[in-house]
Coordinates of C-alpha atoms in Angstrom, one line a residue:
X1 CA 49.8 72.6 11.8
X2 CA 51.8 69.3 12.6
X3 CA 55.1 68.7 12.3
X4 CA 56.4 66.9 9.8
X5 CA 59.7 64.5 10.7
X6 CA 62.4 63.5 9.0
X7 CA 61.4 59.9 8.3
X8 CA 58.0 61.2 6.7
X9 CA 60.3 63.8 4.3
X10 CA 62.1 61.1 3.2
X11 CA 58.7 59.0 2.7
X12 CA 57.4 61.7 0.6
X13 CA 60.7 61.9 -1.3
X14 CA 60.6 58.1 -1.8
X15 CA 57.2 58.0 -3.1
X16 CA 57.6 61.3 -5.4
X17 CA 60.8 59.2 -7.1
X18 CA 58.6 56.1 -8.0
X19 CA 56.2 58.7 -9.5
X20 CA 58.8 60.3 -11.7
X21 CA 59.7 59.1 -15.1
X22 CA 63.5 58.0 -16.6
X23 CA 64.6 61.1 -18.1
X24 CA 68.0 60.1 -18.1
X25 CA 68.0 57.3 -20.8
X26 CA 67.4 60.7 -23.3
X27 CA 69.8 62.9 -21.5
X28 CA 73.9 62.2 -22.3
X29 CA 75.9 64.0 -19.5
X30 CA 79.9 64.2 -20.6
X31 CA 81.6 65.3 -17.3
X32 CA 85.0 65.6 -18.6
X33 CA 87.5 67.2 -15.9
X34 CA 86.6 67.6 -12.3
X35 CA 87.3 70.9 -10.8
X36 CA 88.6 71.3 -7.3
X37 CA 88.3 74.6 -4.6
X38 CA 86.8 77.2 -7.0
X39 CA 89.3 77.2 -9.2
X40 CA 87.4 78.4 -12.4
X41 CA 89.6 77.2 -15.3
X42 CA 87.7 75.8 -18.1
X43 CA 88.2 72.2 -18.1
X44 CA 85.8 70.9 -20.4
X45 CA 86.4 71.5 -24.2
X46 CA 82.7 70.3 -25.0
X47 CA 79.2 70.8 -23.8
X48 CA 78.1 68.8 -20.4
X49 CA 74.5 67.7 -21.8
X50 CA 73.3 66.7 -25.2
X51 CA 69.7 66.0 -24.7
X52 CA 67.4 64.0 -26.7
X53 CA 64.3 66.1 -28.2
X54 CA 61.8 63.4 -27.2
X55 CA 61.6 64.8 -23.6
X56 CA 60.3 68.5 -25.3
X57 CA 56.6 66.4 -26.2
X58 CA 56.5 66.2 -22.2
X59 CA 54.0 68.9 -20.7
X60 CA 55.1 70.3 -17.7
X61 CA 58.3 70.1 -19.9
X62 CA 57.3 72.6 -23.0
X63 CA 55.4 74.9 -20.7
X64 CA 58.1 75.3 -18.4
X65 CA 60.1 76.4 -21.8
X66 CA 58.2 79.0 -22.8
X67 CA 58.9 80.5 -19.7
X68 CA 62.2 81.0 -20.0
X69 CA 62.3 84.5 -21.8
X70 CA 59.9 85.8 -19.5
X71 CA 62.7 87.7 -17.4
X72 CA 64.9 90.3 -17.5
X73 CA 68.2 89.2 -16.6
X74 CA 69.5 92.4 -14.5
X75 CA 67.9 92.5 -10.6
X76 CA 67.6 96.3 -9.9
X77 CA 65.3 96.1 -13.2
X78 CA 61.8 95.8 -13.1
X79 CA 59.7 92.5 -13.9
X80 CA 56.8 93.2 -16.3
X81 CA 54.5 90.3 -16.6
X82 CA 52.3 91.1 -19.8
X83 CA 48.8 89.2 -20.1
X84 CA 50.9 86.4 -22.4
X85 CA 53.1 85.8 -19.6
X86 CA 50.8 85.7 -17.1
X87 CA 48.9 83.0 -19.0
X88 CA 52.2 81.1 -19.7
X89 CA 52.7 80.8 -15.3
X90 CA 49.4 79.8 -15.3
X91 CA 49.6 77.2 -17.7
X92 CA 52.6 75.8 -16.1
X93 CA 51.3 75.4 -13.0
X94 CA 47.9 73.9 -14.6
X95 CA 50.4 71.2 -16.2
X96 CA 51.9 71.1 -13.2
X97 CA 48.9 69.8 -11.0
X98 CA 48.2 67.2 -13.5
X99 CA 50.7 65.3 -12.6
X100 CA 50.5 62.6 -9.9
X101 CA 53.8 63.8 -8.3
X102 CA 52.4 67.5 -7.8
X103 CA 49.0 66.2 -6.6
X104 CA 50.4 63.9 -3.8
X105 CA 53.0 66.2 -2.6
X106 CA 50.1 69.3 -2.8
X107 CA 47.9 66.6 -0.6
X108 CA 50.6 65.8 2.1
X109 CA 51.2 69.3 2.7
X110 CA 47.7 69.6 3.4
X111 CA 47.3 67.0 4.9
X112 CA 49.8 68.6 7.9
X113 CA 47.4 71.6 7.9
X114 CA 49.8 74.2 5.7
X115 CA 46.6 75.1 3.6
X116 CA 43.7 74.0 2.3
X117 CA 43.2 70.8 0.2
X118 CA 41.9 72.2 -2.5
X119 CA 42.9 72.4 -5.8
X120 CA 42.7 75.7 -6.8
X121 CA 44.2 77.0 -3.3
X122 CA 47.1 74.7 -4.4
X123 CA 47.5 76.4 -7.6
X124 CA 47.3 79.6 -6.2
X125 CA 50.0 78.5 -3.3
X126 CA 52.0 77.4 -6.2
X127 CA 51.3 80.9 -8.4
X128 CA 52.1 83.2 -4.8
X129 CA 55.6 81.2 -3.5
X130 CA 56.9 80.6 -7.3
X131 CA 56.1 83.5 -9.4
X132 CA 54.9 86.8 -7.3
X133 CA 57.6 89.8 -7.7
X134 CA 59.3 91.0 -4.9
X135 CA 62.8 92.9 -4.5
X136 CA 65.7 90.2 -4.4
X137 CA 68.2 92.8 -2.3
X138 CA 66.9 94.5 0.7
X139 CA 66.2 98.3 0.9
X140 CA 64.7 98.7 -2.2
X141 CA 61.0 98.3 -3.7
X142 CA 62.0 97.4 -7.2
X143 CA 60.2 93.9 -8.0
X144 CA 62.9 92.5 -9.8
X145 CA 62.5 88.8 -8.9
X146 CA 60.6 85.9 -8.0
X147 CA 61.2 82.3 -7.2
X148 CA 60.9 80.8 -10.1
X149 CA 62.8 83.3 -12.0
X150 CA 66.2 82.5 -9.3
X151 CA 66.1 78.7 -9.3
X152 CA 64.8 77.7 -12.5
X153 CA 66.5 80.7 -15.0
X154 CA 69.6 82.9 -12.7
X155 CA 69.9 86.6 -12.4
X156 CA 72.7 89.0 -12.8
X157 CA 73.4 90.9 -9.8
X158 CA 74.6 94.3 -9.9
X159 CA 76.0 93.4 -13.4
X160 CA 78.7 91.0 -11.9
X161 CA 77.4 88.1 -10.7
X162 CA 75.2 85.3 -11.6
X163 CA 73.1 84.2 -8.8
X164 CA 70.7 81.2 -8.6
X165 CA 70.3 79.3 -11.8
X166 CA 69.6 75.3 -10.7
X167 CA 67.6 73.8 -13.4
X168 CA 69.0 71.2 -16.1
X169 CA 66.9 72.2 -18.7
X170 CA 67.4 75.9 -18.9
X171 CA 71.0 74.8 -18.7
X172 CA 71.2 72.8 -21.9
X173 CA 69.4 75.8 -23.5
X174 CA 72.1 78.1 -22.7
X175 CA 74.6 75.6 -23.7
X176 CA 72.5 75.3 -27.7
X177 CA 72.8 79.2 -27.5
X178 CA 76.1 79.8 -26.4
X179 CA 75.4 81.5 -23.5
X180 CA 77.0 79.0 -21.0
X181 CA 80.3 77.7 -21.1
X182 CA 80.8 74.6 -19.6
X183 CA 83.6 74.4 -17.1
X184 CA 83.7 71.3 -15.4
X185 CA 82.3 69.5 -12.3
X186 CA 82.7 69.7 -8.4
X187 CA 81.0 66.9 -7.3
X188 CA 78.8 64.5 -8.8
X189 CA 76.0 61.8 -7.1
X190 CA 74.1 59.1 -9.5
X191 CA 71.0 57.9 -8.3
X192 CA 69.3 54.5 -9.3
X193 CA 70.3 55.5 -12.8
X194 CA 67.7 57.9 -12.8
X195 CA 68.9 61.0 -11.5
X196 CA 72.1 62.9 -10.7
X197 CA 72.9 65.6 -8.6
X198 CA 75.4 67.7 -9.9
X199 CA 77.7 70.6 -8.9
X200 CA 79.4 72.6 -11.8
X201 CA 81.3 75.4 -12.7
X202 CA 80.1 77.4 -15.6
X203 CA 79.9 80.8 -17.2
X204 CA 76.7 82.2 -17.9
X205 CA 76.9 85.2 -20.4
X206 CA 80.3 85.6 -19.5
X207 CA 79.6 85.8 -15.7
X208 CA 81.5 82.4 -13.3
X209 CA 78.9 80.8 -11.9
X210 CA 78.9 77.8 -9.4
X211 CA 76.0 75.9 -8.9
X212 CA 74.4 72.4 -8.2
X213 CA 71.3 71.1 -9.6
X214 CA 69.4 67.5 -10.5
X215 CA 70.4 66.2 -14.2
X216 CA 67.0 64.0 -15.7
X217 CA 64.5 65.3 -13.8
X218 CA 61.0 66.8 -14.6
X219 CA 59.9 69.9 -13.4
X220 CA 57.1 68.6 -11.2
X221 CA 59.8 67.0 -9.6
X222 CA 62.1 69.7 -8.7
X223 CA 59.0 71.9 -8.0
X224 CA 57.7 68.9 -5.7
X225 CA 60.4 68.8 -4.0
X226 CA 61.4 72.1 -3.7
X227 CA 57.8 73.7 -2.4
X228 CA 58.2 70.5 0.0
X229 CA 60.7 71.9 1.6
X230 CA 60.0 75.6 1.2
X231 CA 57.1 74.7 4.0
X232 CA 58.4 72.3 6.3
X233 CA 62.1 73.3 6.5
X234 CA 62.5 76.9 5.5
X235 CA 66.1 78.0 6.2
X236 CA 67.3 74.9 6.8
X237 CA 68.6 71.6 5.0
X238 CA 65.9 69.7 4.6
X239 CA 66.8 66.0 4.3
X240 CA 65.7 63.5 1.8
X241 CA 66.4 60.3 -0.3
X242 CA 65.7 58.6 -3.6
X243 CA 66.1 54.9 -3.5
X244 CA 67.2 54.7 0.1
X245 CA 70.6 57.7 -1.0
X246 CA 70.1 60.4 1.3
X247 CA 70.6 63.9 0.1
X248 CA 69.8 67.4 1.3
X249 CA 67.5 70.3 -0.4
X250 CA 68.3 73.5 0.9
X251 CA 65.8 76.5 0.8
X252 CA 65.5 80.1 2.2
X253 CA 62.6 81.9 2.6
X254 CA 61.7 85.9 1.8
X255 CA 59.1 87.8 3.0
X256 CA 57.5 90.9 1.8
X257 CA 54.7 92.9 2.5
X258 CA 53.6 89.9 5.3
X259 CA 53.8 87.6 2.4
X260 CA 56.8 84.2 1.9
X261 CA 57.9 83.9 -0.9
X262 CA 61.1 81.3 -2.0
X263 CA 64.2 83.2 -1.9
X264 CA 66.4 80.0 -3.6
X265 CA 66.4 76.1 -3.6
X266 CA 68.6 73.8 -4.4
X267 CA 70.1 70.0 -3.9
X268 CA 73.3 69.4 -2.2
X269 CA 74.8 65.9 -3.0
X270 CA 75.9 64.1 0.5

């Protein structure tokens, strides 16, 4: 295996951000009030996204959606996956390695001997560090989570809190149902007015939640990006850039039963 530097992350990075398309000309973000030191007032009278239905004809985009009531919110409760749902991850990840983005970042990592290049050993990397169960807390064997179902969805822990939860898109759905309330932002970083990373305060079924995640991007993207990281800077902020602004991804790693799984991910705006 070689090791991969930091000037070749932030090639890849680079190169996946040419790939990816402007989401944000169909996506209107209204900030409103900035929130400072955890102080979770609502601050916002009105939703943060308003999102044009154009991007739903998207692929990776309308299979990622059906996804989204896969999961049972509560950790401690066990994941079912039914034949339907099985099918749906599949067909995600299918969509997923059509896209140029998926197939160049799948290649690199390769490439630095991490596995195989080969398509179908990609997809089932992509199957095994996403979307196999495993217990979120440690001492028990409940398989209550995966990857996919933290960073792209949230959980409720121990019915307080809201963990994970970093993806746009699932975001704006919660918003159109009610289930989030939008609080106001932390921080927010525009880039090549194509992306943003944002940091926000929200409730999610009545739950604070803090959290930061990209605004306009697809999910072969974030997944890009995200297993990117997962392999070459587990634990650690892995350091990256889109149009020469630098920002960090952090991931953590989980292993059970011998296997790694992703734990979390997430951008941090510099």
């Amino acid at each position: 295996m070689s090791i991969v530097n930091d000037m070749e992350l932030m090639t890849v990075s680079e190169e996946l951000f040419k790939k990816s398309p402007n989401l944000l000309n169909y996506v209107h973000i209204n900030y409103q009030n900035q929130i400072y030191f955890n102080n979770f007032t609502d601050n916002a009278s009105e939703r943060l996204l308003n999102v044009s239905f154009n991007i739903f004809s998207i692929l990776t985009i309308k299979s990622l959606i059906k996804l989204f009531n896969n999961y049972e919110l509560d950790t401690y409760q066990s994941e079912v996956v039914t034949k339907e749902e099985d099918l749906e991850e599949n067909e995600f990840i299918n969509n997923l390695m059509k896209t140029d983005i998926m197939l160049y970042v799948m290649h690199f990592l390769s490439s630095k001997g991490f596995f195989k290049n080969d398509i179908y050993i990609h997809k089932n990397i992509l199957k095994q560090i996403w979307f196999h169960l495993y217990p979120r807390s440690k001492g028990i064997t409940v398989l209550d989570s995966s990857g996919f179902e933290h960073v792209f969805i949230g959980e409720r822990k121990s019915h307080k809190n809201i963990i994970g939860l970093h993806n746009w898109i699932f975001f704006f759905y919660g918003e159109s149902s009610n289930k989030i309330n939008y609080f106001g932002f932390a921080n927010n970083k525009k880039i090549a007015n194509k992306a943003i990373i944002l940091e926000i305060y929200f409730t999610y079924i009545g739950k604070y939640k803090k959290s930061s995640m990209f605004i306009g991007t697809t999910p072969e993207l974030e997944i890009a990006l995200y297993t990117l990281c997962f392999f070459t800077r587990p634990n650690k902020k892995c350091k990256l850039s889109f149009a020469g602004i630098k920002f960090d991804i952090q991931t953590y790693m989980l292993q059970n039963n011998g296997l790694k799984f992703i734990a979390t991910a997430f951008p941090i705006a510099k």
